[in-house]
JSON list of C-alpha atoms in Angstrom, two decimals:
[
{"chain": "W", "resi": 1, "resn": "MET", "atom": "CA", "xyz": [-19.77, -40.13, 44.77]},
{"chain": "W", "resi": 2, "resn": "LYS", "atom": "CA", "xyz": [-17.76, -41.29, 41.82]},
{"chain": "W", "resi": 3, "resn": "LYS", "atom": "CA", "xyz": [-14.16, -40.34, 41.68]},
{"chain": "W", "resi": 4, "resn": "GLN", "atom": "CA", "xyz": [-13.49, -38.07, 38.69]},
{"chain": "W", "resi": 5, "resn": "SER", "atom": "CA", "xyz": [-10.36, -38.67, 36.71]},
{"chain": "W", "resi": 6, "resn": "GLY", "atom": "CA", "xyz": [-8.63, -36.52, 34.12]},
{"chain": "W", "resi": 7, "resn": "PHE", "atom": "CA", "xyz": [-5.33, -36.13, 32.35]},
{"chain": "W", "resi": 8, "resn": "THR", "atom": "CA", "xyz": [-2.21, -35.69, 34.37]},
{"chain": "W", "resi": 9, "resn": "LEU", "atom": "CA", "xyz": [0.16, -32.87, 33.61]},
{"chain": "W", "resi": 10, "resn": "ILE", "atom": "CA", "xyz": [2.69, -35.31, 32.13]},
{"chain": "W", "resi": 11, "resn": "GLU", "atom": "CA", "xyz": [0.08, -36.77, 29.76]},
{"chain": "W", "resi": 12, "resn": "LEU", "atom": "CA", "xyz": [-0.86, -33.27, 28.57]},
{"chain": "W", "resi": 13, "resn": "VAL", "atom": "CA", "xyz": [2.79, -32.36, 28.00]},
{"chain": "W", "resi": 14, "resn": "ILE", "atom": "CA", "xyz": [3.31, -35.55, 25.98]},
{"chain": "W", "resi": 15, "resn": "VAL", "atom": "CA", "xyz": [0.27, -34.75, 23.80]},
{"chain": "W", "resi": 16, "resn": "VAL", "atom": "CA", "xyz": [1.52, -31.19, 23.21]},
{"chain": "W", "resi": 17, "resn": "VAL", "atom": "CA", "xyz": [4.98, -32.49, 22.26]},
{"chain": "W", "resi": 18, "resn": "ILE", "atom": "CA", "xyz": [3.48, -35.01, 19.82]},
{"chain": "W", "resi": 19, "resn": "LEU", "atom": "CA", "xyz": [1.32, -32.29, 18.24]},
{"chain": "W", "resi": 20, "resn": "GLY", "atom": "CA", "xyz": [4.41, -30.11, 17.96]},
{"chain": "W", "resi": 21, "resn": "PHE", "atom": "CA", "xyz": [6.30, -32.87, 16.11]},
{"chain": "W", "resi": 22, "resn": "LEU", "atom": "CA", "xyz": [3.37, -33.37, 13.77]},
{"chain": "W", "resi": 23, "resn": "ALA", "atom": "CA", "xyz": [3.17, -29.64, 13.06]},
{"chain": "W", "resi": 24, "resn": "VAL", "atom": "CA", "xyz": [6.90, -29.40, 12.37]},
{"chain": "W", "resi": 25, "resn": "THR", "atom": "CA", "xyz": [6.73, -32.23, 9.82]},
{"chain": "W", "resi": 26, "resn": "ALA", "atom": "CA", "xyz": [3.35, -31.32, 8.25]},
{"chain": "W", "resi": 27, "resn": "ILE", "atom": "CA", "xyz": [3.60, -27.53, 7.80]},
{"chain": "W", "resi": 28, "resn": "PRO", "atom": "CA", "xyz": [6.52, -27.63, 5.32]},
{"chain": "W", "resi": 29, "resn": "LYS", "atom": "CA", "xyz": [4.58, -30.18, 3.25]},
{"chain": "W", "resi": 30, "resn": "PHE", "atom": "CA", "xyz": [1.56, -27.86, 3.13]},
{"chain": "W", "resi": 31, "resn": "LEU", "atom": "CA", "xyz": [3.79, -24.90, 2.18]},
{"chain": "W", "resi": 32, "resn": "ASP", "atom": "CA", "xyz": [5.33, -27.01, -0.57]},
{"chain": "W", "resi": 33, "resn": "LEU", "atom": "CA", "xyz": [1.84, -27.88, -1.82]},
{"chain": "W", "resi": 34, "resn": "THR", "atom": "CA", "xyz": [1.06, -24.17, -2.16]},
{"chain": "W", "resi": 35, "resn": "ASP", "atom": "CA", "xyz": [4.15, -23.65, -4.32]},
{"chain": "W", "resi": 36, "resn": "GLN", "atom": "CA", "xyz": [3.28, -26.75, -6.35]},
{"chain": "W", "resi": 37, "resn": "ALA", "atom": "CA", "xyz": [-0.25, -25.42, -6.89]},
{"chain": "W", "resi": 38, "resn": "LYS", "atom": "CA", "xyz": [1.15, -22.09, -8.17]},
{"chain": "W", "resi": 39, "resn": "GLN", "atom": "CA", "xyz": [3.48, -23.97, -10.51]},
{"chain": "W", "resi": 40, "resn": "ALA", "atom": "CA", "xyz": [0.67, -26.22, -11.74]},
{"chain": "W", "resi": 41, "resn": "ASN", "atom": "CA", "xyz": [-1.49, -23.13, -12.33]},
{"chain": "W", "resi": 42, "resn": "ILE", "atom": "CA", "xyz": [1.00, -21.43, -14.65]},
{"chain": "W", "resi": 43, "resn": "GLU", "atom": "CA", "xyz": [1.90, -24.68, -16.43]},
{"chain": "W", "resi": 44, "resn": "GLY", "atom": "CA", "xyz": [-1.77, -25.47, -17.03]},
{"chain": "W", "resi": 45, "resn": "MET", "atom": "CA", "xyz": [-2.42, -21.97, -18.38]},
{"chain": "W", "resi": 46, "resn": "ALA", "atom": "CA", "xyz": [0.63, -22.22, -20.65]},
{"chain": "W", "resi": 47, "resn": "GLY", "atom": "CA", "xyz": [-0.63, -25.51, -22.09]},
{"chain": "W", "resi": 48, "resn": "GLY", "atom": "CA", "xyz": [-4.08, -24.08, -22.73]},
{"chain": "W", "resi": 49, "resn": "PHE", "atom": "CA", "xyz": [-2.61, -20.91, -24.20]},
{"chain": "W", "resi": 50, "resn": "ALA", "atom": "CA", "xyz": [-0.31, -22.78, -26.60]},
{"chain": "W", "resi": 51, "resn": "THR", "atom": "CA", "xyz": [-3.19, -24.99, -27.71]},
{"chain": "W", "resi": 52, "resn": "ALA", "atom": "CA", "xyz": [-5.43, -21.96, -28.33]},
{"chain": "W", "resi": 53, "resn": "VAL", "atom": "CA", "xyz": [-2.73, -20.25, -30.42]},
{"chain": "W", "resi": 54, "resn": "SER", "atom": "CA", "xyz": [-2.37, -23.43, -32.48]},
{"chain": "W", "resi": 55, "resn": "LEU", "atom": "CA", "xyz": [-6.14, -23.74, -32.91]},
{"chain": "W", "resi": 56, "resn": "ALA", "atom": "CA", "xyz": [-6.44, -20.17, -34.19]},
{"chain": "W", "resi": 57, "resn": "ARG", "atom": "CA", "xyz": [-3.67, -20.80, -36.70]},
{"chain": "W", "resi": 58, "resn": "ALA", "atom": "CA", "xyz": [-5.19, -24.15, -37.73]},
{"chain": "W", "resi": 59, "resn": "GLN", "atom": "CA", "xyz": [-8.53, -22.45, -38.35]},
{"chain": "W", "resi": 60, "resn": "TRP", "atom": "CA", "xyz": [-6.78, -19.79, -40.46]},
{"chain": "W", "resi": 61, "resn": "GLU", "atom": "CA", "xyz": [-5.06, -22.51, -42.50]},
{"chain": "W", "resi": 62, "resn": "ALA", "atom": "CA", "xyz": [-8.29, -24.52, -42.89]},
{"chain": "W", "resi": 63, "resn": "GLU", "atom": "CA", "xyz": [-10.11, -21.43, -44.18]},
{"chain": "W", "resi": 64, "resn": "GLY", "atom": "CA", "xyz": [-7.45, -20.87, -46.87]},
{"chain": "W", "resi": 65, "resn": "ARG", "atom": "CA", "xyz": [-5.37, -18.20, -45.08]},
{"chain": "W", "resi": 66, "resn": "PRO", "atom": "CA", "xyz": [-7.95, -15.39, -45.26]},
{"chain": "W", "resi": 67, "resn": "LYS", "atom": "CA", "xyz": [-6.95, -11.72, -45.38]},
{"chain": "W", "resi": 68, "resn": "ASN", "atom": "CA", "xyz": [-8.96, -8.58, -44.80]},
{"chain": "W", "resi": 69, "resn": "ALA", "atom": "CA", "xyz": [-9.44, -5.81, -47.38]},
{"chain": "W", "resi": 70, "resn": "SER", "atom": "CA", "xyz": [-6.07, -4.31, -46.38]},
{"chain": "W", "resi": 71, "resn": "GLY", "atom": "CA", "xyz": [-4.25, -7.58, -47.02]},
{"chain": "W", "resi": 72, "resn": "GLN", "atom": "CA", "xyz": [-3.66, -8.42, -43.34]},
{"chain": "W", "resi": 73, "resn": "ASN", "atom": "CA", "xyz": [-3.94, -12.00, -42.09]},
{"chain": "W", "resi": 74, "resn": "VAL", "atom": "CA", "xyz": [-7.12, -12.37, -40.03]},
{"chain": "W", "resi": 75, "resn": "VAL", "atom": "CA", "xyz": [-9.32, -15.13, -38.67]},
{"chain": "W", "resi": 76, "resn": "ASP", "atom": "CA", "xyz": [-12.81, -15.08, -37.16]},
{"chain": "W", "resi": 77, "resn": "TYR", "atom": "CA", "xyz": [-12.05, -17.06, -34.02]},
{"chain": "W", "resi": 78, "resn": "ASP", "atom": "CA", "xyz": [-15.12, -17.75, -31.89]},
{"chain": "W", "resi": 79, "resn": "GLY", "atom": "CA", "xyz": [-16.78, -14.54, -33.05]},
{"chain": "W", "resi": 80, "resn": "ASN", "atom": "CA", "xyz": [-13.72, -12.29, -32.70]},
{"chain": "W", "resi": 81, "resn": "ILE", "atom": "CA", "xyz": [-11.69, -11.03, -35.64]},
{"chain": "W", "resi": 82, "resn": "LEU", "atom": "CA", "xyz": [-8.08, -11.71, -34.67]},
{"chain": "W", "resi": 83, "resn": "PHE", "atom": "CA", "xyz": [-5.11, -10.26, -36.51]},
{"chain": "W", "resi": 84, "resn": "LEU", "atom": "CA", "xyz": [-2.29, -12.68, -37.23]},
{"chain": "W", "resi": 85, "resn": "THR", "atom": "CA", "xyz": [1.37, -12.38, -38.04]},
{"chain": "W", "resi": 86, "resn": "VAL", "atom": "CA", "xyz": [2.44, -11.78, -41.63]},
{"chain": "W", "resi": 87, "resn": "GLU", "atom": "CA", "xyz": [5.40, -13.73, -42.98]},
{"chain": "W", "resi": 88, "resn": "SER", "atom": "CA", "xyz": [8.74, -11.95, -43.14]},
{"chain": "W", "resi": 89, "resn": "THR", "atom": "CA", "xyz": [12.39, -12.86, -42.63]},
{"chain": "W", "resi": 90, "resn": "ASP", "atom": "CA", "xyz": [12.13, -13.86, -38.95]},
{"chain": "W", "resi": 91, "resn": "ILE", "atom": "CA", "xyz": [8.34, -14.09, -38.54]},
{"chain": "W", "resi": 92, "resn": "ARG", "atom": "CA", "xyz": [6.17, -17.08, -39.38]},
{"chain": "W", "resi": 93, "resn": "PRO", "atom": "CA", "xyz": [2.64, -16.29, -40.58]},
{"chain": "W", "resi": 94, "resn": "GLY", "atom": "CA", "xyz": [-0.64, -17.00, -38.86]},
{"chain": "W", "resi": 95, "resn": "TYR", "atom": "CA", "xyz": [-0.03, -16.42, -35.14]},
{"chain": "W", "resi": 96, "resn": "VAL", "atom": "CA", "xyz": [-2.27, -14.21, -33.03]},
{"chain": "W", "resi": 97, "resn": "VAL", "atom": "CA", "xyz": [-1.16, -10.62, -32.38]},
{"chain": "W", "resi": 98, "resn": "GLY", "atom": "CA", "xyz": [-4.38, -9.15, -31.00]},
{"chain": "W", "resi": 99, "resn": "LEU", "atom": "CA", "xyz": [-7.51, -7.36, -32.13]},
{"chain": "W", "resi": 100, "resn": "SER", "atom": "CA", "xyz": [-5.64, -4.79, -34.22]},
{"chain": "W", "resi": 101, "resn": "ASP", "atom": "CA", "xyz": [-2.93, -4.79, -36.85]},
{"chain": "W", "resi": 102, "resn": "ASN", "atom": "CA", "xyz": [0.56, -4.59, -35.37]},
{"chain": "W", "resi": 103, "resn": "GLY", "atom": "CA", "xyz": [2.54, -4.26, -38.57]},
{"chain": "W", "resi": 104, "resn": "ASP", "atom": "CA", "xyz": [4.38, -6.85, -40.60]},
{"chain": "W", "resi": 105, "resn": "ASN", "atom": "CA", "xyz": [7.28, -6.87, -38.14]},
{"chain": "W", "resi": 106, "resn": "LEU", "atom": "CA", "xyz": [5.18, -6.65, -34.92]},
{"chain": "W", "resi": 107, "resn": "ALA", "atom": "CA", "xyz": [6.37, -3.06, -34.38]},
{"chain": "W", "resi": 108, "resn": "GLY", "atom": "CA", "xyz": [3.02, -2.00, -32.94]},
{"chain": "W", "resi": 109, "resn": "LEU", "atom": "CA", "xyz": [2.60, -4.83, -30.41]},
{"chain": "W", "resi": 110, "resn": "ASP", "atom": "CA", "xyz": [2.11, -3.56, -26.85]},
{"chain": "W", "resi": 111, "resn": "ALA", "atom": "CA", "xyz": [0.91, -4.85, -23.46]},
{"chain": "W", "resi": 112, "resn": "VAL", "atom": "CA", "xyz": [-2.72, -4.01, -24.28]},
{"chain": "W", "resi": 113, "resn": "ASP", "atom": "CA", "xyz": [-2.47, -6.27, -27.34]},
{"chain": "W", "resi": 114, "resn": "CYS", "atom": "CA", "xyz": [-1.07, -9.00, -25.09]},
{"chain": "W", "resi": 115, "resn": "VAL", "atom": "CA", "xyz": [-4.14, -8.66, -22.84]},
{"chain": "W", "resi": 116, "resn": "ASP", "atom": "CA", "xyz": [-6.39, -8.82, -25.93]},
{"chain": "W", "resi": 117, "resn": "ILE", "atom": "CA", "xyz": [-4.67, -12.02, -27.05]},
{"chain": "W", "resi": 118, "resn": "TRP", "atom": "CA", "xyz": [-5.22, -13.58, -23.59]},
{"chain": "W", "resi": 119, "resn": "ASN", "atom": "CA", "xyz": [-8.88, -12.57, -23.42]},
{"chain": "W", "resi": 120, "resn": "ASN", "atom": "CA", "xyz": [-9.79, -13.66, -26.95]},
{"chain": "W", "resi": 121, "resn": "ILE", "atom": "CA", "xyz": [-8.10, -17.00, -27.50]},
{"chain": "W", "resi": 122, "resn": "LEU", "atom": "CA", "xyz": [-8.86, -18.63, -24.13]},
{"chain": "W", "resi": 123, "resn": "GLN", "atom": "CA", "xyz": [-12.28, -19.87, -23.09]},
{"chain": "W", "resi": 124, "resn": "GLN", "atom": "CA", "xyz": [-13.21, -18.14, -19.80]},
{"chain": "W", "resi": 125, "resn": "PRO", "atom": "CA", "xyz": [-9.71, -16.80, -19.12]},
{"chain": "W", "resi": 126, "resn": "PRO", "atom": "CA", "xyz": [-8.62, -15.67, -15.65]},
{"chain": "W", "resi": 127, "resn": "GLY", "atom": "CA", "xyz": [-8.59, -11.89, -15.32]},
{"chain": "W", "resi": 128, "resn": "ALA", "atom": "CA", "xyz": [-5.49, -10.22, -16.74]},
{"chain": "W", "resi": 129, "resn": "THR", "atom": "CA", "xyz": [-4.39, -6.59, -16.80]},
{"chain": "W", "resi": 130, "resn": "SER", "atom": "CA", "xyz": [-1.38, -4.57, -17.88]},
{"chain": "W", "resi": 131, "resn": "LEU", "atom": "CA", "xyz": [-1.97, -2.02, -15.10]},
{"chain": "W", "resi": 132, "resn": "ILE", "atom": "CA", "xyz": [-0.48, -2.78, -11.68]},
{"chain": "W", "resi": 133, "resn": "GLY", "atom": "CA", "xyz": [-3.05, -0.51, -9.99]},
{"chain": "W", "resi": 134, "resn": "THR", "atom": "CA", "xyz": [-5.88, -2.54, -11.51]},
{"chain": "W", "resi": 135, "resn": "LEU", "atom": "CA", "xyz": [-4.16, -5.76, -10.44]},
{"chain": "W", "resi": 136, "resn": "ASN", "atom": "CA", "xyz": [-4.12, -4.54, -6.83]},
{"chain": "W", "resi": 137, "resn": "GLY", "atom": "CA", "xyz": [-7.57, -2.96, -6.84]},
{"chain": "W", "resi": 138, "resn": "ASP", "atom": "CA", "xyz": [-9.60, -5.60, -8.67]},
{"chain": "W", "resi": 139, "resn": "ASN", "atom": "CA", "xyz": [-9.91, -9.04, -7.04]},
{"chain": "W", "resi": 140, "resn": "THR", "atom": "CA", "xyz": [-10.96, -10.61, -10.34]},
{"chain": "W", "resi": 141, "resn": "MET", "atom": "CA", "xyz": [-7.48, -10.04, -11.79]},
{"chain": "W", "resi": 142, "resn": "ASP", "atom": "CA", "xyz": [-5.12, -13.00, -11.50]},
{"chain": "W", "resi": 143, "resn": "TYR", "atom": "CA", "xyz": [-2.42, -12.11, -14.02]},
{"chain": "W", "resi": 144, "resn": "TYR", "atom": "CA", "xyz": [-0.19, -9.11, -14.64]},
{"chain": "W", "resi": 145, "resn": "VAL", "atom": "CA", "xyz": [0.70, -8.62, -18.32]},
{"chain": "W", "resi": 146, "resn": "SER", "atom": "CA", "xyz": [3.69, -6.84, -19.84]},
{"chain": "W", "resi": 147, "resn": "LYS", "atom": "CA", "xyz": [5.45, -6.73, -23.19]},
{"chain": "W", "resi": 148, "resn": "SER", "atom": "CA", "xyz": [9.16, -6.82, -23.90]},
{"chain": "W", "resi": 149, "resn": "GLY", "atom": "CA", "xyz": [11.39, -6.75, -26.95]},
{"chain": "W", "resi": 150, "resn": "SER", "atom": "CA", "xyz": [10.68, -5.15, -30.28]},
{"chain": "W", "resi": 151, "resn": "ASP", "atom": "CA", "xyz": [9.76, -6.19, -33.79]},
{"chain": "W", "resi": 152, "resn": "ASP", "atom": "CA", "xyz": [10.27, -9.94, -34.34]},
{"chain": "W", "resi": 153, "resn": "GLU", "atom": "CA", "xyz": [11.65, -10.29, -30.77]},
{"chain": "W", "resi": 154, "resn": "SER", "atom": "CA", "xyz": [8.42, -8.98, -29.20]},
{"chain": "W", "resi": 155, "resn": "GLN", "atom": "CA", "xyz": [7.12, -11.10, -26.33]},
{"chain": "W", "resi": 156, "resn": "CYS", "atom": "CA", "xyz": [4.02, -11.08, -24.12]},
{"chain": "W", "resi": 157, "resn": "HIS", "atom": "CA", "xyz": [4.63, -11.89, -20.45]},
{"chain": "W", "resi": 158, "resn": "TYR", "atom": "CA", "xyz": [1.84, -13.19, -18.21]},
{"chain": "W", "resi": 159, "resn": "TYR", "atom": "CA", "xyz": [2.77, -13.20, -14.50]},
{"chain": "W", "resi": 160, "resn": "LEU", "atom": "CA", "xyz": [0.69, -15.10, -11.93]},
{"chain": "W", "resi": 161, "resn": "LYS", "atom": "CA", "xyz": [-0.28, -12.38, -9.43]},
{"chain": "W", "resi": 162, "resn": "GLU", "atom": "CA", "xyz": [0.24, -14.51, -6.33]},
{"chain": "W", "resi": 163, "resn": "THR", "atom": "CA", "xyz": [3.90, -15.05, -7.22]},
{"chain": "W", "resi": 164, "resn": "LEU", "atom": "CA", "xyz": [4.81, -11.38, -7.63]},
{"chain": "W", "resi": 165, "resn": "ALA", "atom": "CA", "xyz": [6.68, -9.51, -4.89]},
{"chain": "W", "resi": 166, "resn": "LYS", "atom": "CA", "xyz": [4.71, -7.33, -2.48]},
{"chain": "W", "resi": 167, "resn": "ASP", "atom": "CA", "xyz": [5.54, -3.87, -1.20]},
{"chain": "W", "resi": 168, "resn": "SER", "atom": "CA", "xyz": [6.74, -4.18, 2.40]},
{"chain": "W", "resi": 169, "resn": "GLY", "atom": "CA", "xyz": [4.75, -1.14, 3.53]},
{"chain": "W", "resi": 170, "resn": "SER", "atom": "CA", "xyz": [1.42, -1.39, 1.73]},
{"chain": "W", "resi": 171, "resn": "GLY", "atom": "CA", "xyz": [1.36, -5.11, 0.94]},
{"chain": "W", "resi": 172, "resn": "ALA", "atom": "CA", "xyz": [0.44, -4.29, -2.66]},
{"chain": "W", "resi": 173, "resn": "PHE", "atom": "CA", "xyz": [1.77, -6.40, -5.51]},
{"chain": "W", "resi": 174, "resn": "VAL", "atom": "CA", "xyz": [4.72, -4.83, -7.31]},
{"chain": "W", "resi": 175, "resn": "ALA", "atom": "CA", "xyz": [5.32, -4.98, -11.05]},
{"chain": "W", "resi": 176, "resn": "PRO", "atom": "CA", "xyz": [8.65, -6.45, -12.18]},
{"chain": "W", "resi": 177, "resn": "SER", "atom": "CA", "xyz": [11.34, -3.75, -12.16]},
{"chain": "W", "resi": 178, "resn": "SER", "atom": "CA", "xyz": [12.04, -4.33, -15.84]},
{"chain": "W", "resi": 179, "resn": "GLU", "atom": "CA", "xyz": [9.43, -5.30, -18.43]},
{"chain": "W", "resi": 180, "resn": "GLY", "atom": "CA", "xyz": [9.72, -8.95, -19.31]},
{"chain": "W", "resi": 181, "resn": "ASP", "atom": "CA", "xyz": [11.85, -9.93, -16.31]},
{"chain": "W", "resi": 182, "resn": "ILE", "atom": "CA", "xyz": [11.80, -13.75, -16.37]},
{"chain": "W", "resi": 183, "resn": "GLU", "atom": "CA", "xyz": [13.43, -14.04, -12.94]},
{"chain": "W", "resi": 184, "resn": "VAL", "atom": "CA", "xyz": [10.40, -12.62, -11.12]},
{"chain": "W", "resi": 185, "resn": "GLY", "atom": "CA", "xyz": [7.42, -14.75, -10.11]},
{"chain": "W", "resi": 186, "resn": "ASN", "atom": "CA", "xyz": [5.92, -17.57, -12.15]},
{"chain": "W", "resi": 187, "resn": "SER", "atom": "CA", "xyz": [5.17, -16.53, -15.70]},
{"chain": "W", "resi": 188, "resn": "LEU", "atom": "CA", "xyz": [4.45, -17.73, -19.19]},
{"chain": "W", "resi": 189, "resn": "VAL", "atom": "CA", "xyz": [5.89, -15.97, -22.22]},
{"chain": "W", "resi": 190, "resn": "TYR", "atom": "CA", "xyz": [4.37, -15.89, -25.71]},
{"chain": "W", "resi": 191, "resn": "LYS", "atom": "CA", "xyz": [6.43, -14.95, -28.75]},
{"chain": "W", "resi": 192, "resn": "PRO", "atom": "CA", "xyz": [4.08, -14.17, -31.67]},
{"chain": "W", "resi": 193, "resn": "ALA", "atom": "CA", "xyz": [6.85, -14.36, -34.28]},
{"chain": "W", "resi": 194, "resn": "ASN", "atom": "CA", "xyz": [6.97, -18.15, -33.99]},
{"chain": "W", "resi": 195, "resn": "SER", "atom": "CA", "xyz": [4.19, -19.06, -31.49]},
{"chain": "W", "resi": 196, "resn": "GLU", "atom": "CA", "xyz": [6.70, -20.14, -28.83]},
{"chain": "W", "resi": 197, "resn": "VAL", "atom": "CA", "xyz": [5.22, -20.42, -25.31]},
{"chain": "W", "resi": 198, "resn": "VAL", "atom": "CA", "xyz": [7.69, -20.82, -22.42]},
{"chain": "W", "resi": 199, "resn": "VAL", "atom": "CA", "xyz": [7.07, -21.19, -18.67]},
{"chain": "W", "resi": 200, "resn": "TYR", "atom": "CA", "xyz": [9.36, -19.64, -16.05]},
{"chain": "W", "resi": 201, "resn": "ILE", "atom": "CA", "xyz": [9.10, -20.81, -12.42]},
{"chain": "W", "resi": 202, "resn": "ASN", "atom": "CA", "xyz": [10.75, -18.70, -9.72]},
{"chain": "W", "resi": 203, "resn": "ASN", "atom": "CA", "xyz": [8.51, -19.35, -6.67]}
]
């Protein structure tokens, strides 16, 4: 009979210790990669969003600044009639405000308009909703949308779902406590008055 040999207890302990050291050094790097991926996601979406806003305005300019019968700035952008800002004291003309007129001073802009902007200027946009219940109940939704400010200070906020806080009891995602909170999650903010797009990273 051949003598069978195996690992000694000391050899097994050494292997476990080495694996422990590897885990301690590797896990933080993987966690950091997750945060970097979330940051890259929102930055990539912000770049695409800003480009799409500029393309819609460029098309409007190229077509001679068209208006509808009511005198509102509009553009047929990829088959959708988009309403654009109208020039006033603090508002530059030609930036997307949704699928409906929101007034010369953006007085009518709301979170639903912000969702319409997202869905109609981006090619194959990730799912976005202004309803926190829909965000939690529909797995196709990746962004929570809110609106803050008024008139020429109106802003659309797009929060990456995975960076929002969760309820400790139910585990459901929680909407920011105040609309337009830039210190919650990773978000991009669009200001229609001047087409400014800004990214905020908090996770």
